[in-house]
PDB file of N, CA, C and O in Angstrom:
ATOM      1  N   MET A   1       0.943  -1.178  -0.019  1.00 47.00           N
ATOM      2  CA  MET A   1       0.079  -0.065  -0.014  1.00 47.00           C
ATOM      3  C   MET A   1       0.734   1.114  -0.091  1.00 47.00           C
ATOM      4  O   MET A   1       1.790   1.428   0.854  1.00 47.00           O
ATOM      5  N   THR A   2       0.630   2.183  -0.860  1.00 53.00           N
ATOM      6  CA  THR A   2       1.352   3.335  -0.936  1.00 53.00           C
ATOM      7  C   THR A   2       1.378   4.047   0.263  1.00 53.00           C
ATOM      8  O   THR A   2       2.422   4.833   0.667  1.00 53.00           O
ATOM      9  N   GLN A   3       0.266   4.291   0.983  1.00 55.00           N
ATOM     10  CA  GLN A   3       0.049   5.011   2.027  1.00 55.00           C
ATOM     11  C   GLN A   3       1.125   4.415   3.171  1.00 55.00           C
ATOM     12  O   GLN A   3       1.799   5.323   3.984  1.00 55.00           O
ATOM     13  N   ASN A   4       1.510   3.233   3.209  1.00 61.00           N
ATOM     14  CA  ASN A   4       2.420   2.596   4.182  1.00 61.00           C
ATOM     15  C   ASN A   4       3.817   3.204   4.035  1.00 61.00           C
ATOM     16  O   ASN A   4       4.588   3.328   4.889  1.00 61.00           O
ATOM     17  N   SER A   5       4.168   3.489   2.653  1.00 55.00           N
ATOM     18  CA  SER A   5       5.557   4.026   2.327  1.00 55.00           C
ATOM     19  C   SER A   5       5.808   5.397   3.004  1.00 55.00           C
ATOM     20  O   SER A   5       6.768   5.879   3.385  1.00 55.00           O
ATOM     21  N   TYR A   6       4.728   6.147   2.968  1.00 53.00           N
ATOM     22  CA  TYR A   6       4.801   7.601   3.400  1.00 53.00           C
ATOM     23  C   TYR A   6       4.982   7.414   4.933  1.00 53.00           C
ATOM     24  O   TYR A   6       5.857   8.149   5.672  1.00 53.00           O
ATOM     25  N   VAL A   7       4.334   6.605   5.745  1.00 57.00           N
ATOM     26  CA  VAL A   7       4.392   6.179   7.088  1.00 57.00           C
ATOM     27  C   VAL A   7       5.776   5.969   7.470  1.00 57.00           C
ATOM     28  O   VAL A   7       6.561   6.335   8.508  1.00 57.00           O
ATOM     29  N   GLU A   8       6.432   4.934   6.545  1.00 62.00           N
ATOM     30  CA  GLU A   8       7.690   4.549   7.101  1.00 62.00           C
ATOM     31  C   GLU A   8       8.848   5.647   6.814  1.00 62.00           C
ATOM     32  O   GLU A   8       9.918   5.654   7.551  1.00 62.00           O
ATOM     33  N   ARG A   9       8.534   6.580   5.749  1.00 60.00           N
ATOM     34  CA  ARG A   9       9.481   7.331   5.529  1.00 60.00           C
ATOM     35  C   ARG A   9       9.560   8.446   6.595  1.00 60.00           C
ATOM     36  O   ARG A   9      10.443   8.971   6.924  1.00 60.00           O
ATOM     37  N   LEU A  10       8.186   8.651   7.252  1.00 64.00           N
ATOM     38  CA  LEU A  10       8.188   9.613   8.247  1.00 64.00           C
ATOM     39  C   LEU A  10       8.769   9.306   9.451  1.00 64.00           C
ATOM     40  O   LEU A  10       9.575   9.761  10.158  1.00 64.00           O
ATOM     41  N   SER A  11       8.640   7.759   9.758  1.00 71.00           N
ATOM     42  CA  SER A  11       9.212   7.090  10.877  1.00 71.00           C
ATOM     43  C   SER A  11      10.997   7.245  10.940  1.00 71.00           C
ATOM     44  O   SER A  11      11.581   7.502  11.712  1.00 71.00           O
ATOM     45  N   CYS A  12      11.285   7.093   9.500  1.00 75.00           N
ATOM     46  CA  CYS A  12      12.982   6.585   9.440  1.00 75.00           C
ATOM     47  C   CYS A  12      13.435   8.257   9.464  1.00 75.00           C
ATOM     48  O   CYS A  12      14.264   8.348  10.213  1.00 75.00           O
ATOM     49  N   THR A  13      12.563   9.218   9.089  1.00 76.00           N
ATOM     50  CA  THR A  13      13.082  10.784   9.130  1.00 76.00           C
ATOM     51  C   THR A  13      13.096  11.107  10.801  1.00 76.00           C
ATOM     52  O   THR A  13      13.852  11.802  11.174  1.00 76.00           O
ATOM     53  N   TYR A  14      12.056  10.821  11.309  1.00 76.00           N
ATOM     54  CA  TYR A  14      11.745  11.239  12.704  1.00 76.00           C
ATOM     55  C   TYR A  14      12.880  10.470  13.570  1.00 76.00           C
ATOM     56  O   TYR A  14      13.657  11.003  14.486  1.00 76.00           O
ATOM     57  N   GLN A  15      13.108   9.063  13.290  1.00 76.00           N
ATOM     58  CA  GLN A  15      14.233   8.427  13.903  1.00 76.00           C
ATOM     59  C   GLN A  15      15.407   8.816  13.813  1.00 76.00           C
ATOM     60  O   GLN A  15      16.231   9.313  14.702  1.00 76.00           O
ATOM     61  N   THR A  16      15.894   9.342  12.818  1.00 78.00           N
ATOM     62  CA  THR A  16      17.185   9.930  12.228  1.00 78.00           C
ATOM     63  C   THR A  16      17.315  11.284  12.824  1.00 78.00           C
ATOM     64  O   THR A  16      18.377  11.848  13.359  1.00 78.00           O
ATOM     65  N   ASP A  17      16.141  12.101  12.889  1.00 75.00           N
ATOM     66  CA  ASP A  17      16.312  13.562  12.961  1.00 75.00           C
ATOM     67  C   ASP A  17      16.024  13.795  14.610  1.00 75.00           C
ATOM     68  O   ASP A  17      16.523  14.739  15.066  1.00 75.00           O
ATOM     69  N   VAL A  18      15.204  13.154  15.074  1.00 78.00           N
ATOM     70  CA  VAL A  18      15.322  13.480  16.458  1.00 78.00           C
ATOM     71  C   VAL A  18      15.514  12.387  17.414  1.00 78.00           C
ATOM     72  O   VAL A  18      16.422  12.425  18.307  1.00 78.00           O
ATOM     73  N   ILE A  19      15.196  10.907  17.294  1.00 76.00           N
ATOM     74  CA  ILE A  19      15.558  10.148  18.270  1.00 76.00           C
ATOM     75  C   ILE A  19      17.272   9.618  18.293  1.00 76.00           C
ATOM     76  O   ILE A  19      17.587   9.663  19.618  1.00 76.00           O
ATOM     77  N   ASP A  20      17.741   9.761  17.341  1.00 75.00           N
ATOM     78  CA  ASP A  20      19.148   9.420  17.005  1.00 75.00           C
ATOM     79  C   ASP A  20      19.842  10.535  17.458  1.00 75.00           C
ATOM     80  O   ASP A  20      21.093  10.396  17.607  1.00 75.00           O
ATOM     81  N   ALA A  21      19.451  11.761  17.583  1.00 72.00           N
ATOM     82  CA  ALA A  21      20.388  12.698  17.374  1.00 72.00           C
ATOM     83  C   ALA A  21      20.251  13.500  18.980  1.00 72.00           C
ATOM     84  O   ALA A  21      21.005  14.352  19.268  1.00 72.00           O
ATOM     85  N   TYR A  22      19.470  12.966  19.782  1.00 72.00           N
ATOM     86  CA  TYR A  22      19.423  13.688  21.148  1.00 72.00           C
ATOM     87  C   TYR A  22      19.434  12.631  22.314  1.00 72.00           C
ATOM     88  O   TYR A  22      19.217  11.515  22.056  1.00 72.00           O
ATOM     89  N   LEU A  23      19.823  13.049  23.304  1.00 81.00           N
ATOM     90  CA  LEU A  23      19.906  12.454  24.741  1.00 81.00           C
ATOM     91  C   LEU A  23      18.823  13.104  25.397  1.00 81.00           C
ATOM     92  O   LEU A  23      18.978  14.492  25.925  1.00 81.00           O
ATOM     93  N   PHE A  24      17.799  12.480  25.741  1.00 81.00           N
ATOM     94  CA  PHE A  24      16.381  13.247  26.394  1.00 81.00           C
ATOM     95  C   PHE A  24      16.783  12.895  27.826  1.00 81.00           C
ATOM     96  O   PHE A  24      17.182  11.974  28.315  1.00 81.00           O
ATOM     97  N   THR A  25      16.167  13.928  28.667  1.00 85.00           N
ATOM     98  CA  THR A  25      16.432  13.807  29.981  1.00 85.00           C
ATOM     99  C   THR A  25      15.067  13.557  30.992  1.00 85.00           C
ATOM    100  O   THR A  25      14.711  13.205  31.932  1.00 85.00           O
ATOM    101  N   CYS A  26      14.055  14.184  30.013  1.00 86.00           N
ATOM    102  CA  CYS A  26      12.600  14.065  30.440  1.00 86.00           C
ATOM    103  C   CYS A  26      11.466  13.913  29.354  1.00 86.00           C
ATOM    104  O   CYS A  26      11.944  14.280  28.121  1.00 86.00           O
ATOM    105  N   MET A  27      10.034  13.670  29.632  1.00 85.00           N
ATOM    106  CA  MET A  27       9.450  13.562  28.769  1.00 85.00           C
ATOM    107  C   MET A  27       9.082  14.877  28.074  1.00 85.00           C
ATOM    108  O   MET A  27       8.638  15.012  26.887  1.00 85.00           O
ATOM    109  N   HIS A  28       9.157  15.812  29.023  1.00 89.00           N
ATOM    110  CA  HIS A  28       8.660  17.240  28.581  1.00 89.00           C
ATOM    111  C   HIS A  28       9.754  17.434  27.434  1.00 89.00           C
ATOM    112  O   HIS A  28       9.263  18.096  26.036  1.00 89.00           O
ATOM    113  N   GLU A  29      10.945  17.072  27.253  1.00 88.00           N
ATOM    114  CA  GLU A  29      11.858  17.339  26.391  1.00 88.00           C
ATOM    115  C   GLU A  29      11.606  16.717  25.249  1.00 88.00           C
ATOM    116  O   GLU A  29      11.648  17.206  24.032  1.00 88.00           O
ATOM    117  N   ILE A  30      11.198  15.514  25.327  1.00 85.00           N
ATOM    118  CA  ILE A  30      10.935  14.595  24.126  1.00 85.00           C
ATOM    119  C   ILE A  30       9.813  15.287  23.403  1.00 85.00           C
ATOM    120  O   ILE A  30       9.796  15.371  21.971  1.00 85.00           O
ATOM    121  N   ARG A  31       8.694  15.576  24.086  1.00 88.00           N
ATOM    122  CA  ARG A  31       7.672  16.384  23.658  1.00 88.00           C
ATOM    123  C   ARG A  31       7.867  17.852  22.413  1.00 88.00           C
ATOM    124  O   ARG A  31       7.427  18.017  21.497  1.00 88.00           O
ATOM    125  N   SER A  32       8.807  18.241  23.233  1.00 89.00           N
ATOM    126  CA  SER A  32       9.205  19.780  22.779  1.00 89.00           C
ATOM    127  C   SER A  32       9.741  19.536  21.495  1.00 89.00           C
ATOM    128  O   SER A  32       9.553  20.332  20.423  1.00 89.00           O
ATOM    129  N   VAL A  33      10.843  18.614  21.515  1.00 87.00           N
ATOM    130  CA  VAL A  33      11.714  18.374  20.388  1.00 87.00           C
ATOM    131  C   VAL A  33      10.907  17.893  19.305  1.00 87.00           C
ATOM    132  O   VAL A  33      10.787  18.148  18.016  1.00 87.00           O
ATOM    133  N   THR A  34       9.844  16.811  19.522  1.00 86.00           N
ATOM    134  CA  THR A  34       9.054  16.287  18.439  1.00 86.00           C
ATOM    135  C   THR A  34       7.940  17.301  18.005  1.00 86.00           C
ATOM    136  O   THR A  34       7.999  17.252  16.656  1.00 86.00           O
ATOM    137  N   GLU A  35       7.523  18.164  18.785  1.00 89.00           N
ATOM    138  CA  GLU A  35       6.558  19.443  18.137  1.00 89.00           C
ATOM    139  C   GLU A  35       7.414  20.330  17.111  1.00 89.00           C
ATOM    140  O   GLU A  35       6.681  20.565  16.172  1.00 89.00           O
ATOM    141  N   ALA A  36       8.757  20.469  17.726  1.00 89.00           N
ATOM    142  CA  ALA A  36       9.304  21.252  16.685  1.00 89.00           C
ATOM    143  C   ALA A  36       9.748  20.434  15.252  1.00 89.00           C
ATOM    144  O   ALA A  36       9.470  20.999  14.056  1.00 89.00           O
ATOM    145  N   PHE A  37       9.855  19.146  15.685  1.00 86.00           N
ATOM    146  CA  PHE A  37      10.045  18.461  14.221  1.00 86.00           C
ATOM    147  C   PHE A  37       8.971  18.156  13.200  1.00 86.00           C
ATOM    148  O   PHE A  37       8.961  18.432  12.181  1.00 86.00           O
ATOM    149  N   GLN A  38       7.814  18.119  13.953  1.00 85.00           N
ATOM    150  CA  GLN A  38       6.612  18.260  13.394  1.00 85.00           C
ATOM    151  C   GLN A  38       6.170  19.310  12.637  1.00 85.00           C
ATOM    152  O   GLN A  38       5.859  19.314  11.433  1.00 85.00           O
ATOM    153  N   ARG A  39       6.468  20.401  13.351  1.00 88.00           N
ATOM    154  CA  ARG A  39       6.067  21.671  12.673  1.00 88.00           C
ATOM    155  C   ARG A  39       7.040  21.848  11.225  1.00 88.00           C
ATOM    156  O   ARG A  39       6.846  22.373  10.151  1.00 88.00           O
ATOM    157  N   LYS A  40       8.453  21.839  11.553  1.00 87.00           N
ATOM    158  CA  LYS A  40       9.229  21.713  10.312  1.00 87.00           C
ATOM    159  C   LYS A  40       9.165  20.784   9.439  1.00 87.00           C
ATOM    160  O   LYS A  40       8.714  21.232   8.190  1.00 87.00           O
ATOM    161  N   TYR A  41       8.738  19.585   9.659  1.00 84.00           N
ATOM    162  CA  TYR A  41       8.373  18.607   8.690  1.00 84.00           C
ATOM    163  C   TYR A  41       7.171  19.040   7.957  1.00 84.00           C
ATOM    164  O   TYR A  41       7.028  18.700   6.860  1.00 84.00           O
ATOM    165  N   ASN A  42       6.261  19.275   8.675  1.00 81.00           N
ATOM    166  CA  ASN A  42       4.744  19.481   8.132  1.00 81.00           C
ATOM    167  C   ASN A  42       4.668  20.900   7.568  1.00 81.00           C
ATOM    168  O   ASN A  42       3.690  20.746   6.503  1.00 81.00           O
ATOM    169  N   HIS A  43       5.489  21.679   7.610  1.00 84.00           N
ATOM    170  CA  HIS A  43       5.334  23.227   7.162  1.00 84.00           C
ATOM    171  C   HIS A  43       6.136  23.766   6.249  1.00 84.00           C
ATOM    172  O   HIS A  43       6.141  24.585   5.395  1.00 84.00           O
ATOM    173  N   PHE A  44       7.595  23.375   6.731  1.00 86.00           N
ATOM    174  CA  PHE A  44       8.712  24.110   6.025  1.00 86.00           C
ATOM    175  C   PHE A  44       9.746  23.000   5.243  1.00 86.00           C
ATOM    176  O   PHE A  44      10.198  23.562   4.368  1.00 86.00           O
ATOM    177  N   ARG A  45       9.619  21.782   5.546  1.00 87.00           N
ATOM    178  CA  ARG A  45      10.691  20.885   4.692  1.00 87.00           C
ATOM    179  C   ARG A  45       9.971  20.755   3.322  1.00 87.00           C
ATOM    180  O   ARG A  45       8.647  20.367   3.060  1.00 87.00           O
ATOM    181  N   PRO A  46      11.027  20.793   2.356  1.00 88.00           N
ATOM    182  CA  PRO A  46      10.383  20.465   0.875  1.00 88.00           C
ATOM    183  C   PRO A  46      10.051  18.835   0.488  1.00 88.00           C
ATOM    184  O   PRO A  46      10.565  18.120   1.234  1.00 88.00           O
ATOM    185  N   HIS A  47       8.978  18.573   0.196  1.00 84.00           N
ATOM    186  CA  HIS A  47       8.417  17.099  -0.127  1.00 84.00           C
ATOM    187  C   HIS A  47       8.465  17.104  -1.822  1.00 84.00           C
ATOM    188  O   HIS A  47       7.827  17.608  -2.375  1.00 84.00           O
ATOM    189  N   GLY A  48       8.983  16.008  -2.042  1.00 86.00           N
ATOM    190  CA  GLY A  48       9.183  15.459  -3.455  1.00 86.00           C
ATOM    191  C   GLY A  48       7.603  15.521  -4.059  1.00 86.00           C
ATOM    192  O   GLY A  48       7.504  15.744  -5.070  1.00 86.00           O
ATOM    193  N   SER A  49       6.699  15.043  -3.023  1.00 84.00           N
ATOM    194  CA  SER A  49       5.276  14.920  -3.981  1.00 84.00           C
ATOM    195  C   SER A  49       4.992  16.218  -4.049  1.00 84.00           C
ATOM    196  O   SER A  49       3.643  16.106  -4.708  1.00 84.00           O
ATOM    197  N   LEU A  50       5.391  17.337  -3.393  1.00 87.00           N
ATOM    198  CA  LEU A  50       4.950  18.837  -3.816  1.00 87.00           C
ATOM    199  C   LEU A  50       5.665  19.464  -4.779  1.00 87.00           C
ATOM    200  O   LEU A  50       5.962  20.461  -4.760  1.00 87.00           O
ATOM    201  N   ASN A  51       6.577  18.757  -5.666  1.00 86.00           N
ATOM    202  CA  ASN A  51       7.404  19.302  -6.654  1.00 86.00           C
ATOM    203  C   ASN A  51       8.665  19.980  -5.842  1.00 86.00           C
ATOM    204  O   ASN A  51       9.039  21.232  -6.192  1.00 86.00           O
ATOM    205  N   ASP A  52       9.025  19.407  -4.624  1.00 89.00           N
ATOM    206  CA  ASP A  52      10.167  19.719  -3.941  1.00 89.00           C
ATOM    207  C   ASP A  52       9.865  21.030  -3.400  1.00 89.00           C
ATOM    208  O   ASP A  52      10.809  21.847  -3.013  1.00 89.00           O
ATOM    209  N   MET A  53       8.736  21.431  -3.066  1.00 90.00           N
ATOM    210  CA  MET A  53       8.182  22.523  -2.282  1.00 90.00           C
ATOM    211  C   MET A  53       7.728  22.283  -1.046  1.00 90.00           C
ATOM    212  O   MET A  53       7.324  21.295  -0.596  1.00 90.00           O
ATOM    213  N   ALA A  54       8.135  23.238   0.231  1.00 89.00           N
ATOM    214  CA  ALA A  54       7.354  22.846   1.344  1.00 89.00           C
ATOM    215  C   ALA A  54       5.793  23.164   1.248  1.00 89.00           C
ATOM    216  O   ALA A  54       5.533  23.672   0.452  1.00 89.00           O
ATOM    217  N   PRO A  55       5.056  22.257   2.041  1.00 87.00           N
ATOM    218  CA  PRO A  55       3.509  22.632   2.276  1.00 87.00           C
ATOM    219  C   PRO A  55       3.378  24.005   1.932  1.00 87.00           C
ATOM    220  O   PRO A  55       2.189  24.265   1.287  1.00 87.00           O
ATOM    221  N   ILE A  56       3.784  24.872   3.048  1.00 87.00           N
ATOM    222  CA  ILE A  56       3.226  26.215   2.895  1.00 87.00           C
ATOM    223  C   ILE A  56       3.575  27.039   1.471  1.00 87.00           C
ATOM    224  O   ILE A  56       2.422  27.696   0.983  1.00 87.00           O
ATOM    225  N   GLU A  57       4.712  26.724   1.082  1.00 90.00           N
ATOM    226  CA  GLU A  57       5.169  27.177  -0.268  1.00 90.00           C
ATOM    227  C   GLU A  57       4.085  26.684  -1.301  1.00 90.00           C
ATOM    228  O   GLU A  57       3.620  27.431  -2.197  1.00 90.00           O
ATOM    229  N   PHE A  58       3.858  25.332  -1.128  1.00 90.00           N
ATOM    230  CA  PHE A  58       2.886  24.724  -2.055  1.00 90.00           C
ATOM    231  C   PHE A  58       1.516  25.588  -2.003  1.00 90.00           C
ATOM    232  O   PHE A  58       0.987  25.475  -3.277  1.00 90.00           O
ATOM    233  N   LYS A  59       1.181  25.539  -0.940  1.00 87.00           N
ATOM    234  CA  LYS A  59      -0.368  26.154  -0.619  1.00 87.00           C
ATOM    235  C   LYS A  59      -0.290  27.535  -1.282  1.00 87.00           C
ATOM    236  O   LYS A  59      -1.454  27.731  -2.014  1.00 87.00           O
ATOM    237  N   GLU A  60       0.621  28.211  -1.067  1.00 88.00           N
ATOM    238  CA  GLU A  60       0.592  29.754  -1.616  1.00 88.00           C
ATOM    239  C   GLU A  60       0.697  29.686  -3.201  1.00 88.00           C
ATOM    240  O   GLU A  60       0.179  30.346  -3.924  1.00 88.00           O
ATOM    241  N   HIS A  61       1.512  28.646  -3.611  1.00 89.00           N
ATOM    242  CA  HIS A  61       1.640  28.760  -5.189  1.00 89.00           C
ATOM    243  C   HIS A  61       0.267  28.288  -5.871  1.00 89.00           C
ATOM    244  O   HIS A  61      -0.168  28.872  -6.726  1.00 89.00           O
ATOM    245  N   ARG A  62      -0.279  27.248  -5.245  1.00 88.00           N
ATOM    246  CA  ARG A  62      -1.645  26.729  -5.847  1.00 88.00           C
ATOM    247  C   ARG A  62      -2.589  27.955  -5.628  1.00 88.00           C
ATOM    248  O   ARG A  62      -3.567  28.197  -6.429  1.00 88.00           O
ATOM    249  N   LYS A  63      -2.786  28.691  -4.684  1.00 87.00           N
ATOM    250  CA  LYS A  63      -3.350  29.704  -4.547  1.00 87.00           C
ATOM    251  C   LYS A  63      -3.436  30.711  -5.288  1.00 87.00           C
ATOM    252  O   LYS A  63      -4.325  31.325  -5.879  1.00 87.00           O
ATOM    253  N   SER A  64      -2.209  31.092  -5.578  1.00 87.00           N
ATOM    254  CA  SER A  64      -2.022  32.102  -6.740  1.00 87.00           C
ATOM    255  C   SER A  64      -2.308  31.779  -8.150  1.00 87.00           C
ATOM    256  O   SER A  64      -2.638  32.610  -8.890  1.00 87.00           O
ATOM    257  N   LEU A  65      -2.332  30.459  -8.422  1.00 83.00           N
ATOM    258  CA  LEU A  65      -2.722  29.710  -9.538  1.00 83.00           C
ATOM    259  C   LEU A  65      -4.335  29.944  -9.978  1.00 83.00           C
ATOM    260  O   LEU A  65      -4.764  30.304 -11.102  1.00 83.00           O
ATOM    261  N   THR A  66      -4.901  29.738  -8.775  1.00 77.00           N
ATOM    262  CA  THR A  66      -6.396  29.391  -8.883  1.00 77.00           C
ATOM    263  C   THR A  66      -7.290  30.539  -8.373  1.00 77.00           C
ATOM    264  O   THR A  66      -8.418  30.674  -8.578  1.00 77.00           O
ATOM    265  N   GLY A  67      -6.549  31.399  -7.560  1.00 66.00           N
ATOM    266  CA  GLY A  67      -7.148  32.460  -6.478  1.00 66.00           C
ATOM    267  C   GLY A  67      -8.100  31.747  -5.511  1.00 66.00           C
ATOM    268  O   GLY A  67      -8.594  32.372  -4.710  1.00 66.00           O
ATOM    269  N   ARG A  68      -7.850  30.559  -5.500  1.00 62.00           N
ATOM    270  CA  ARG A  68      -8.420  29.777  -4.413  1.00 62.00           C
ATOM    271  C   ARG A  68      -7.705  28.570  -3.940  1.00 62.00           C
ATOM    272  O   ARG A  68      -6.923  28.012  -4.786  1.00 62.00           O
ATOM    273  N   LEU A  69      -7.909  28.009  -2.868  1.00 58.00           N
ATOM    274  CA  LEU A  69      -7.371  26.492  -2.543  1.00 58.00           C
ATOM    275  C   LEU A  69      -8.173  25.504  -3.209  1.00 58.00           C
ATOM    276  O   LEU A  69      -9.374  25.469  -3.230  1.00 58.00           O
ATOM    277  N   PRO A  70      -7.288  24.442  -3.476  1.00 57.00           N
ATOM    278  CA  PRO A  70      -7.878  23.313  -4.274  1.00 57.00           C
ATOM    279  C   PRO A  70      -8.783  22.631  -3.123  1.00 57.00           C
ATOM    280  O   PRO A  70      -8.460  22.596  -1.722  1.00 57.00           O
ATOM    281  N   SER A  71      -9.777  21.810  -3.613  1.00 59.00           N
ATOM    282  CA  SER A  71     -10.380  20.876  -2.670  1.00 59.00           C
ATOM    283  C   SER A  71      -9.752  19.817  -2.225  1.00 59.00           C
ATOM    284  O   SER A  71      -8.594  19.408  -3.218  1.00 59.00           O
ATOM    285  N   LYS A  72     -10.037  18.956  -1.214  1.00 58.00           N
ATOM    286  CA  LYS A  72      -9.287  17.872  -0.612  1.00 58.00           C
ATOM    287  C   LYS A  72      -9.259  16.950  -1.713  1.00 58.00           C
ATOM    288  O   LYS A  72     -10.093  16.778  -2.572  1.00 58.00           O
ATOM    289  N   GLY A  73      -7.987  16.209  -2.102  1.00 56.00           N
ATOM    290  CA  GLY A  73      -7.736  14.921  -3.031  1.00 56.00           C
ATOM    291  C   GLY A  73      -7.379  15.589  -4.256  1.00 56.00           C
ATOM    292  O   GLY A  73      -7.085  14.727  -5.246  1.00 56.00           O
ATOM    293  N   PHE A  74      -6.971  17.037  -4.373  1.00 52.00           N
ATOM    294  CA  PHE A  74      -6.623  17.306  -5.844  1.00 52.00           C
ATOM    295  C   PHE A  74      -5.211  16.940  -6.075  1.00 52.00           C
ATOM    296  O   PHE A  74      -4.336  17.145  -5.147  1.00 52.00           O
ATOM    297  N   ARG A  75      -5.341  16.802  -7.336  1.00 55.00           N
ATOM    298  CA  ARG A  75      -3.820  15.970  -7.850  1.00 55.00           C
ATOM    299  C   ARG A  75      -3.389  16.921  -9.327  1.00 55.00           C
ATOM    300  O   ARG A  75      -4.453  17.206 -10.008  1.00 55.00           O
ATOM    301  N   GLN A  76      -2.418  17.393  -9.255  1.00 51.00           N
ATOM    302  CA  GLN A  76      -1.821  18.098 -10.497  1.00 51.00           C
ATOM    303  C   GLN A  76      -1.389  17.195 -11.424  1.00 51.00           C
ATOM    304  O   GLN A  76      -0.767  16.217 -11.454  1.00 51.00           O
TER     305      GLN A  76
END
């Protein structure tokens, strides 16, 4: 299933960028670092499926082309 490859990619990236990179001393620290990772990954990191644009950048690009945001499930 294709969706599984996205989950595995995120898991691999999370493990490399967060779990393997830090020595945590408490759960609060883990949550804080994970939230920062999620924000960066979901908003600012370029994604191959979005023509190597960050999601925010892609959203603005699509908005400028159509004058509005595409509906869910839209594919270019």
